[in-house]
């Protein structure tokens, strides 16, 4: 797999823009699967690490391997944390199905698990490699445990581009799933001082897949397209049934696109903290939107908007590459 993109310059000479080097930490999960598909073409994926989230770890690591196998990728998959740091394990079968990848007919799995210690692998990779982005699109347990075990990697990483949080929730009125599932882990990551891009629900709900998009994906006609279309049809059907939303927000690919195609986003600095104790607000990302001089200094970057149509076209063109 080539590890660079070519982009034209003003003098019309082509310069090679190196692909971002990432570790994709995920809990497949429908949108996680699309994040894997997208990252494999636009990033140098150093590893995929699985975490307990949408479904238990046994299934998220299984599903990460299954997607890797089905897309005929050659990427190491590591299993990580099987439960949050202190919270009780929380899952989302009601959206993703019992398997975590409801919808498509899934092949038998024969793709190997590289290790059952994703946290150690994250630490080792960051220490040995340069310019590594951590891209967590599930609960932040693996990332938090890596930071707690090896604080030296916080300044070594190029940054974190995460899917999570927002000004509203999807588990409670104020808490989004990835943060609510392990608020203590999120607090460790958000307060770490790392360079963080946050793609919250305010952003990902701009990146909606509808029946027209699903049809365009299905028309591509390759295995990746059929798999993605089947996943998205299931995901959209569940969003309609459970939330009354007639489309499915493609949450997780946004965190990858924010570093591969930043030109599609408006990113703004903000101060964000994670609420741990509120009766009604535990797991809330408290985003300081004040414009007055008493606003807290920003500690991360929030993706405020995405060019939805260009990002949909980009996904379709990416699926054609398989
Ligand atoms: O709230 C959406 C997030 O929770 C996405 O990452 C989805 O895959 C689930 O993990
Ligand atoms: Ca996810």
mmCIF file of N, CA and C in Angstrom, residues 23 46 78 117-130 132 134 146 149-150 152-153 156:
data_model
loop_
_atom_site.group_PDB
_atom_site.id
_atom_site.type_symbol
_atom_site.label_atom_id
_atom_site.label_comp_id
_atom_site.label_asym_id
_atom_site.label_seq_id
_atom_site.Cartn_x
_atom_site.Cartn_y
_atom_site.Cartn_z
ATOM 1 N N UNK A 23 -3.045 4.914 14.615
ATOM 2 C CA UNK A 23 -3.580 3.717 15.278
ATOM 3 C C UNK A 23 -5.066 3.981 15.422
ATOM 4 N N UNK A 46 -1.072 1.882 11.289
ATOM 5 C CA UNK A 46 -0.033 1.089 11.954
ATOM 6 C C UNK A 46 -0.654 -0.078 12.723
ATOM 7 N N UNK A 78 -5.347 -5.707 17.444
ATOM 8 C CA UNK A 78 -5.062 -6.028 18.854
ATOM 9 C C UNK A 78 -6.322 -5.827 19.685
ATOM 10 N N UNK A 117 -3.130 -7.423 23.951
ATOM 11 C CA UNK A 117 -2.645 -6.324 24.789
ATOM 12 C C UNK A 117 -2.488 -5.060 23.943
ATOM 13 N N UNK A 118 -3.613 -4.507 23.548
ATOM 14 C CA UNK A 118 -3.612 -3.304 22.695
ATOM 15 C C UNK A 118 -2.906 -2.138 23.377
ATOM 16 N N UNK A 119 -3.081 -2.039 24.697
ATOM 17 C CA UNK A 119 -2.480 -0.900 25.412
ATOM 18 C C UNK A 119 -0.959 -0.961 25.296
ATOM 19 N N UNK A 120 -0.393 -2.133 25.504
ATOM 20 C CA UNK A 120 1.075 -2.273 25.389
ATOM 21 C C UNK A 120 1.517 -1.976 23.960
ATOM 22 N N UNK A 121 0.691 -2.381 22.994
ATOM 23 C CA UNK A 121 1.074 -2.147 21.586
ATOM 24 C C UNK A 121 1.002 -0.656 21.244
ATOM 25 N N UNK A 122 -0.001 0.021 21.772
ATOM 26 C CA UNK A 122 -0.089 1.478 21.541
ATOM 27 C C UNK A 122 1.164 2.162 22.089
ATOM 28 N N UNK A 123 1.534 1.805 23.310
ATOM 29 C CA UNK A 123 2.717 2.411 23.946
ATOM 30 C C UNK A 123 3.978 2.116 23.130
ATOM 31 N N UNK A 124 4.146 0.854 22.758
ATOM 32 C CA UNK A 124 5.361 0.447 22.013
ATOM 33 C C UNK A 124 5.439 1.184 20.676
ATOM 34 N N UNK A 125 4.320 1.220 19.968
ATOM 35 C CA UNK A 125 4.304 1.851 18.648
ATOM 36 C C UNK A 125 4.611 3.343 18.739
ATOM 37 N N UNK A 126 3.994 4.027 19.691
ATOM 38 C CA UNK A 126 4.228 5.476 19.819
ATOM 39 C C UNK A 126 5.686 5.748 20.202
ATOM 40 N N UNK A 127 6.232 4.913 21.064
ATOM 41 C CA UNK A 127 7.640 5.116 21.472
ATOM 42 C C UNK A 127 8.604 4.844 20.315
ATOM 43 N N UNK A 128 8.266 3.902 19.447
ATOM 44 C CA UNK A 128 9.205 3.496 18.388
ATOM 45 C C UNK A 128 8.999 4.234 17.071
ATOM 46 N N UNK A 129 7.799 4.785 16.865
ATOM 47 C CA UNK A 129 7.485 5.423 15.577
ATOM 48 C C UNK A 129 7.313 6.929 15.754
ATOM 49 N N UNK A 130 7.454 7.650 14.651
ATOM 50 C CA UNK A 130 7.295 9.118 14.696
ATOM 51 C C UNK A 130 5.932 9.534 14.124
ATOM 52 N N UNK A 132 2.793 9.706 15.116
ATOM 53 C CA UNK A 132 1.644 8.792 15.197
ATOM 54 C C UNK A 132 0.406 9.527 15.731
ATOM 55 N N UNK A 134 -3.335 9.037 17.232
ATOM 56 C CA UNK A 134 -4.266 8.072 17.831
ATOM 57 C C UNK A 134 -5.665 8.502 17.418
ATOM 58 N N UNK A 146 -3.239 3.647 28.283
ATOM 59 C CA UNK A 146 -1.895 3.859 27.710
ATOM 60 C C UNK A 146 -1.262 5.123 28.289
ATOM 61 N N UNK A 149 -0.281 4.447 31.903
ATOM 62 C CA UNK A 149 0.858 3.522 32.014
ATOM 63 C C UNK A 149 2.159 4.174 31.536
ATOM 64 N N UNK A 150 2.031 4.999 30.471
ATOM 65 C CA UNK A 150 3.243 5.590 29.863
ATOM 66 C C UNK A 150 2.992 7.058 29.519
ATOM 67 N N UNK A 152 4.826 9.376 29.038
ATOM 68 C CA UNK A 152 5.769 9.952 28.070
ATOM 69 C C UNK A 152 5.182 9.980 26.655
ATOM 70 N N UNK A 153 4.214 9.120 26.354
ATOM 71 C CA UNK A 153 3.718 9.077 24.967
ATOM 72 C C UNK A 153 2.784 10.252 24.656
ATOM 73 N N UNK A 156 4.636 12.578 22.753
ATOM 74 C CA UNK A 156 5.292 11.952 21.570
ATOM 75 C C UNK A 156 4.325 11.863 20.409
#
